Amino acid sequence: MARPSVNLKQLAEQLGLSQTTVSRALNGFPEVSERTRARVQEAARRCDYRPSASAASLATGRTFAVGNVVTQSDGIVIDPHFSDFIAGAGETCARFGYDMLIRMAEREAEAGVYRDFVSRRRVDGVVVHGPTAADPRIAWLRSLALPFVVHGRADDGKADHSWLDVNNERAFHRATDFLLDLGHRRIALLNGPEHLNFAADRRRGHLRAMSCAGLEADPRLMSAEPMLESYGHRRTRELLARAEPPSAVLCASTLIALGVVRALYESGLQPGRQVSVLAYDDDLSFLHPSTRVEVPYLTAMRSSIRAAGRRVAEMLIERIERPEGSPRAELWEAELVVGTTTGPVCGMARS
Amino acid sequence: MARPSVNLKQLAEQLGLSQTTVSRALNGFPEVSERTRARVQEAARRCDYRPSASAASLATGRTFAVGNVVTQSDGIVIDPHFSDFIAGAGETCARFGYDMLIRMAEREAEAGVYRDFVSRRRVDGVVVHGPTAADPRIAWLRSLALPFVVHGRADDGKADHSWLDVNNERAFHRATDFLLDLGHRRIALLNGPEHLNFAADRRRGHLRAMSCAGLEADPRLMSAEPMLESYGHRRTRELLARAEPPSAVLCASTLIALGVVRALYESGLQPGRQVSVLAYDDDLSFLHPSTRVEVPYLTAMRSSIRAAGRRVAEMLIERIERPEGSPRAELWEAELVVGTTTGPVCGMARS
DNA sequence: ACTTGTTTTCAAAGCGCTTTGAGCGCCGCC
DNA sequence: GGCGGCGCTCAAAGCGCTTTGAAAACAAGT
């Protein structure tokens, strides 16, 4: 099996046909007779013929690769949510014969990367991660005529491009309502970085729910940081040291929630008893049992980021293969999963 | 900035030079005069000229991409360790002008993916993840003459290829010694899947340390499963329900350890007091404070998987660009970081 | 002036595929 | 008998780069 690589020319010679016919036979063109097609396919399989990607790419302009640029904003943190998203997207890509290209760059260099993708013809399309308010990338990509799908929403979703987002605002509205119904009034929000739209939406959902209930949210109970376990832990310790600690904590990720839970236990408190914990759960594969028999632990608003990855890739491939079609937008609702970390407000936490 | 894409021919015409000269000027060949080179470079910059990747690739056979195949062994779990590794590798790749190609496949299809990479000329080399005992991939890749670097060790590292691994055996030997020194005798091992070499090595290190201390490891205290938080949690509850529970738990990842800690707290035990917890820590970015000022929480054997990613990518690029050079092998030592989750054995846990 | 050598430039031949435009044989239809 | 149409196949022209082999330009040595 050393070096079998046959090229089109050799295959054609072997068959006594022209390259044209062989190429057409393999690519399913109608103008080749079924008998010939079968012969060609058989020979191709026997010789393990596979067209060179770069030659095909040069001839067609297509690369069968989708780009993902990972910005290392402050020299830190590739977030684990990304890897689950990629896993989902990768499944779809594999199914359609695409590869995923990943390029890391400083945030300021991102525009350059897109131009590079286009002028060097490296990818057929890209997915845009972590949109911010008035995200400039949308305009760049449009002007470059590079197909793209946004994971999240830019321009409030009004814009004329494909996107898929979770209804973060509603998710946090509902989460807050759930806690309010349990009697909680002092609710802390441990949000992700709020220049990212998803985090801003979550904050808004939380605030809306509070004001619908006639309550004013206490700004001192709200924070926004990268979603690390240590953030949940440190912040919870701070909150518990207050004169008026919260009776419930709303977290932007399960990672944060794990830190919160750890801090609670360290302080001798039990999640779901003295302090309730509710997290947004991206259904990360490594935080969940592989078999779903066990009772959920964290109460959470859940939506699978991996499923989102799958769908976003489908949407992207559709834009690539039928650019004339109209863009699609999907807004997914997160599902409330009640676990053991929430419970009715209890005496202790009353201010 | 709409469609600037200039090609070599146009650039050459514009300069009144031949394509040859322009190409050579840009690629740093010595036989072009400095004056001409400067002129060409200036023009290239002004026109934002970038050579088409597929054309260059077709002409040279190089792709400037390194492949990573992610096997979805049982339809589940892309593990978060992978994403940190990729982040590291991505940094190096970006520095050297390479892209990372990711392809998902069923484990049985992996051989086919490598062949595809080679015959379709998709990548210049690959990194091999998660080597197992007598891993067949090594032989495949060698017979395909595709440059590769193994993250981990195959063939006990004797083989003639580049690899980078952590000394997992020593790490777990030391970790076990550390616990033994604290007086622990009943030590549970929550290992990763032991068909993977790194996990087998860790088990061996643990067993060696035990037998060096004249102790026999209790097989009922050892388990091997995918490294999920829920695994740590469930398994710890099982262990605590035993007549003779362990006084210390050794975990193959921080994720597992978080589950262990949670289970301990739920049972009213404190990590570091009644039960010690020591984990292998890949220094995953999302489980650690971004600023390192805080005291470490988990006691751990630590080695950055991200740094490993960086180095593996360097080694791979070296193999790609100088295949005649001799392969490199590196064995990294993990560092012991003492946190708050370990302490001397205490009365309660005595059987 | 004429060879010799060195530097700088070029035309043209690939790399391996797709795709255009045409050819050929054959049918049926006016 | 000529003509359009249909079914199948092909030669050749790209796609945009690199690289070979040779030529042109210039300087230096006899």
Short mmCIF file of C-alpha atoms in Angstrom, two decimals, chain B residues 59-321:
data_model
loop_
_atom_site.label_atom_id
_atom_site.label_comp_id
_atom_site.label_asym_id
_atom_site.label_seq_id
_atom_site.Cartn_x
_atom_site.Cartn_y
_atom_site.Cartn_z
CA ALA B 59 2.92 23.42 -7.93
CA THR B 60 4.93 22.55 -4.85
CA GLY B 61 3.10 19.68 -3.24
CA ARG B 62 3.10 21.59 0.03
CA THR B 63 -0.14 22.62 1.72
CA PHE B 64 0.93 24.45 4.85
CA ALA B 65 -1.66 22.63 6.84
CA VAL B 66 -1.28 20.07 9.58
CA GLY B 67 -3.99 17.50 10.13
CA ASN B 68 -5.67 16.40 13.29
CA VAL B 69 -8.07 13.55 13.17
CA VAL B 70 -10.54 13.47 15.97
CA THR B 71 -12.04 10.08 16.46
CA GLN B 72 -15.42 9.93 17.89
CA SER B 73 -14.79 6.54 19.29
CA ASP B 74 -18.14 5.73 20.79
CA GLY B 75 -20.12 8.53 19.36
CA ILE B 76 -19.28 10.62 22.38
CA VAL B 77 -16.92 13.03 23.99
CA ILE B 78 -14.48 15.33 22.43
CA ASP B 79 -12.43 15.96 25.41
CA PRO B 80 -11.61 19.37 26.70
CA HIS B 81 -7.97 18.46 26.93
CA PHE B 82 -8.01 18.32 23.19
CA SER B 83 -9.09 21.91 22.88
CA ASP B 84 -6.26 23.16 25.01
CA PHE B 85 -3.79 21.11 23.06
CA ILE B 86 -5.15 22.55 19.84
CA ALA B 87 -4.87 26.03 21.23
CA GLY B 88 -1.19 25.46 21.86
CA ALA B 89 -0.57 23.81 18.53
CA GLY B 90 -2.51 26.60 16.87
CA GLU B 91 -0.20 29.20 18.29
CA THR B 92 2.81 27.52 16.82
CA CYS B 93 1.12 26.90 13.51
CA ALA B 94 0.09 30.51 13.22
CA ARG B 95 3.64 31.56 13.92
CA PHE B 96 4.99 29.42 11.09
CA GLY B 97 2.20 30.16 8.65
CA TYR B 98 0.47 26.82 8.88
CA ASP B 99 -3.21 26.12 9.32
CA MET B 100 -4.74 23.36 11.32
CA LEU B 101 -7.08 20.98 9.62
CA ILE B 102 -9.51 19.04 11.72
CA ARG B 103 -11.42 16.07 10.52
CA MET B 104 -13.77 13.96 12.56
CA ALA B 105 -14.09 10.28 11.89
CA GLU B 106 -15.17 7.05 13.42
CA ARG B 107 -12.26 5.24 14.93
CA GLU B 108 -12.43 2.48 12.32
CA ALA B 109 -12.21 5.05 9.58
CA GLU B 110 -9.03 6.65 10.82
CA ALA B 111 -6.72 4.70 8.53
CA GLY B 112 -8.81 5.81 5.59
CA VAL B 113 -8.53 9.41 6.64
CA TYR B 114 -4.75 9.25 6.60
CA ARG B 115 -4.75 7.73 3.16
CA ASP B 116 -7.10 10.42 2.05
CA PHE B 117 -4.83 13.09 3.48
CA VAL B 118 -1.97 11.68 1.50
CA SER B 119 -3.53 10.89 -1.82
CA ARG B 120 -5.54 14.07 -1.96
CA ARG B 121 -2.58 16.05 -0.66
CA ARG B 122 -4.57 17.76 2.02
CA VAL B 123 -1.95 18.19 4.70
CA ASP B 124 1.79 18.17 5.09
CA GLY B 125 1.75 16.18 8.30
CA VAL B 126 -0.40 15.06 11.18
CA VAL B 127 -0.35 14.81 14.90
CA VAL B 128 -1.32 11.49 16.39
CA HIS B 129 -3.50 11.78 19.45
CA GLY B 130 -4.05 9.31 22.22
CA PRO B 131 -1.72 6.47 21.25
CA THR B 132 -2.61 3.02 22.47
CA ALA B 133 -0.48 -0.04 23.01
CA ALA B 134 0.77 -1.32 19.66
CA ASP B 135 -0.97 1.52 17.93
CA PRO B 136 -1.51 0.59 14.28
CA ARG B 137 -1.50 4.18 13.18
CA ILE B 138 2.25 4.44 13.46
CA ALA B 139 2.76 1.78 10.85
CA TRP B 140 0.14 3.25 8.55
CA LEU B 141 1.68 6.66 8.66
CA ARG B 142 5.13 5.35 8.10
CA SER B 143 4.04 3.33 5.09
CA LEU B 144 2.28 6.38 3.73
CA ALA B 145 5.42 8.46 4.27
CA LEU B 146 3.34 11.14 5.91
CA PRO B 147 5.29 13.17 8.49
CA PHE B 148 3.82 12.86 11.96
CA VAL B 149 4.47 13.46 15.62
CA VAL B 150 2.87 11.49 18.38
CA HIS B 151 1.46 13.26 21.38
CA GLY B 152 2.15 10.52 23.87
CA ARG B 153 4.23 7.43 23.34
CA ALA B 154 3.69 4.48 21.10
CA ASP B 155 6.02 1.50 21.01
CA ASP B 156 7.43 2.59 24.36
CA GLY B 157 9.10 5.46 22.62
CA LYS B 158 11.72 3.21 21.11
CA ALA B 159 10.45 3.72 17.64
CA ASP B 160 12.00 5.91 15.05
CA HIS B 161 9.64 8.84 15.02
CA SER B 162 9.12 12.08 16.88
CA TRP B 163 7.04 12.13 19.99
CA LEU B 164 6.42 14.18 23.09
CA ASP B 165 5.02 12.76 26.25
CA VAL B 166 4.72 13.51 29.91
CA ASN B 167 6.39 11.06 32.21
CA ASN B 168 3.07 9.80 33.44
CA GLU B 169 4.52 6.86 35.23
CA ARG B 170 6.85 8.97 37.29
CA ALA B 171 4.14 11.56 37.90
CA PHE B 172 1.86 8.97 39.45
CA HIS B 173 4.68 7.37 41.26
CA ARG B 174 5.51 10.66 42.87
CA ALA B 175 1.89 11.49 43.54
CA THR B 176 1.43 8.18 45.27
CA ASP B 177 4.62 8.69 47.27
CA PHE B 178 3.35 12.05 48.35
CA LEU B 179 0.14 10.52 49.66
CA LEU B 180 2.00 7.66 51.29
CA ASP B 181 4.22 10.16 53.07
CA LEU B 182 1.13 11.78 54.47
CA GLY B 183 0.23 8.43 55.95
CA HIS B 184 -2.37 7.34 53.46
CA ARG B 185 -2.58 3.65 52.80
CA ARG B 186 -5.94 3.16 51.18
CA ILE B 187 -5.57 5.17 48.01
CA ALA B 188 -8.16 5.06 45.27
CA LEU B 189 -7.15 5.55 41.66
CA LEU B 190 -9.69 7.12 39.35
CA ASN B 191 -7.89 6.60 36.10
CA GLY B 192 -8.73 7.41 32.48
CA PRO B 193 -9.43 4.65 29.94
CA GLU B 194 -6.50 2.29 30.22
CA HIS B 195 -6.28 1.23 26.60
CA LEU B 196 -4.68 4.64 26.20
CA ASN B 197 -1.00 4.55 26.98
CA PHE B 198 -0.96 7.57 29.19
CA ALA B 199 -3.51 5.99 31.50
CA ALA B 200 -1.75 2.63 31.53
CA ASP B 201 1.47 4.44 32.44
CA ARG B 202 -0.22 6.24 35.28
CA ARG B 203 -1.59 3.04 36.65
CA ARG B 204 1.83 1.46 36.45
CA GLY B 205 3.39 4.40 38.30
CA HIS B 206 0.84 4.10 41.04
CA LEU B 207 1.31 0.36 41.40
CA ARG B 208 5.09 0.67 41.46
CA ALA B 209 4.98 3.25 44.19
CA MET B 210 2.70 1.06 46.24
CA SER B 211 4.86 -1.98 45.87
CA CYS B 212 8.02 0.03 46.55
CA ALA B 213 6.40 0.95 49.84
CA GLY B 214 5.73 -2.72 50.47
CA LEU B 215 2.00 -2.26 50.03
CA GLU B 216 -0.38 -4.10 47.84
CA ALA B 217 -2.78 -1.98 45.85
CA ASP B 218 -6.38 -2.96 46.25
CA PRO B 219 -7.87 -3.59 42.80
CA ARG B 220 -11.29 -2.65 44.12
CA LEU B 221 -10.01 0.88 44.61
CA MET B 222 -9.01 1.25 41.00
CA SER B 223 -11.19 2.19 38.08
CA ALA B 224 -10.74 3.47 34.57
CA GLU B 225 -13.31 5.50 32.68
CA PRO B 226 -13.63 8.54 30.45
CA MET B 227 -12.54 11.55 32.43
CA LEU B 228 -15.80 13.24 33.23
CA GLU B 229 -16.84 15.22 36.26
CA SER B 230 -19.70 12.83 36.78
CA TYR B 231 -17.34 9.88 36.88
CA GLY B 232 -15.47 11.40 39.82
CA HIS B 233 -18.71 12.09 41.58
CA ARG B 234 -20.39 8.76 41.09
CA ARG B 235 -17.33 6.72 41.78
CA THR B 236 -16.54 8.60 44.96
CA ARG B 237 -20.01 7.98 46.29
CA GLU B 238 -19.56 4.30 45.61
CA LEU B 239 -16.20 4.29 47.34
CA LEU B 240 -17.48 6.12 50.38
CA ALA B 241 -20.28 3.62 50.76
CA ARG B 242 -17.74 0.84 51.23
CA ALA B 243 -16.91 -0.74 54.52
CA GLU B 244 -13.35 0.40 54.00
CA PRO B 245 -13.38 3.68 52.15
CA PRO B 246 -10.15 5.18 50.85
CA SER B 247 -8.50 8.03 52.69
CA ALA B 248 -7.11 9.47 49.53
CA VAL B 249 -8.14 9.67 45.90
CA LEU B 250 -5.81 9.99 42.96
CA CYS B 251 -7.48 11.35 39.84
CA ALA B 252 -6.41 11.31 36.25
CA SER B 253 -7.78 14.77 35.60
CA THR B 254 -8.94 17.88 37.35
CA LEU B 255 -12.38 17.37 35.93
CA ILE B 256 -12.66 14.06 37.74
CA ALA B 257 -11.32 15.73 40.86
CA LEU B 258 -14.04 18.33 40.80
CA GLY B 259 -16.59 15.53 40.83
CA VAL B 260 -14.77 13.87 43.68
CA VAL B 261 -14.74 17.06 45.68
CA ARG B 262 -18.43 17.54 45.11
CA ALA B 263 -19.21 14.03 46.30
CA LEU B 264 -17.07 14.50 49.37
CA TYR B 265 -18.82 17.67 50.35
CA GLU B 266 -22.19 16.08 49.77
CA SER B 267 -21.19 13.38 52.23
CA GLY B 268 -20.16 15.97 54.74
CA LEU B 269 -16.46 15.37 54.21
CA GLN B 270 -13.87 17.96 53.46
CA PRO B 271 -11.21 17.47 50.84
CA GLY B 272 -7.84 17.64 52.51
CA ARG B 273 -9.28 16.71 55.86
CA GLN B 274 -11.01 13.36 56.00
CA VAL B 275 -10.15 12.50 52.44
CA SER B 276 -7.28 13.81 50.36
CA VAL B 277 -7.60 14.48 46.66
CA LEU B 278 -4.72 14.67 44.25
CA ALA B 279 -5.21 15.12 40.53
CA TYR B 280 -3.22 15.11 37.38
CA ASP B 281 -3.62 18.62 36.07
CA ASP B 282 -3.25 19.45 32.40
CA ASP B 283 -3.37 23.08 33.35
CA LEU B 284 -6.52 23.59 31.34
CA SER B 285 -7.07 27.25 30.86
CA PHE B 286 -10.69 27.25 31.90
CA LEU B 287 -10.15 25.56 35.20
CA HIS B 288 -7.55 27.99 36.35
CA PRO B 289 -7.49 31.59 37.33
CA SER B 290 -6.33 33.76 34.47
CA THR B 291 -4.16 35.65 36.89
CA ARG B 292 -2.07 33.27 38.86
CA VAL B 293 -2.11 35.15 42.11
CA GLU B 294 -4.53 32.89 43.92
CA VAL B 295 -3.33 29.94 45.91
CA PRO B 296 -3.75 26.68 44.08
CA TYR B 297 -6.74 24.76 45.22
CA LEU B 298 -6.17 21.21 44.10
CA THR B 299 -3.00 19.42 44.96
CA ALA B 300 -1.83 18.19 41.61
CA MET B 301 0.85 16.88 39.33
CA ARG B 302 0.86 19.56 36.71
CA SER B 303 2.06 19.82 33.16
CA SER B 304 0.61 22.17 30.64
CA ILE B 305 -1.07 20.39 27.77
CA ARG B 306 -1.17 23.65 25.92
CA ALA B 307 2.60 23.96 26.11
CA ALA B 308 2.76 20.40 24.86
CA GLY B 309 0.60 21.41 21.90
CA ARG B 310 2.94 24.24 21.10
CA ARG B 311 5.97 21.99 21.20
CA VAL B 312 4.41 19.12 19.28
CA ALA B 313 3.50 21.49 16.49
CA GLU B 314 7.08 22.75 16.39
CA MET B 315 8.37 19.24 16.15
CA LEU B 316 5.92 18.42 13.40
CA ILE B 317 6.80 21.45 11.36
CA GLU B 318 10.43 20.56 11.73
CA ARG B 319 9.76 17.06 10.42
CA ILE B 320 7.82 18.50 7.54
CA GLU B 321 10.42 21.03 6.53
#
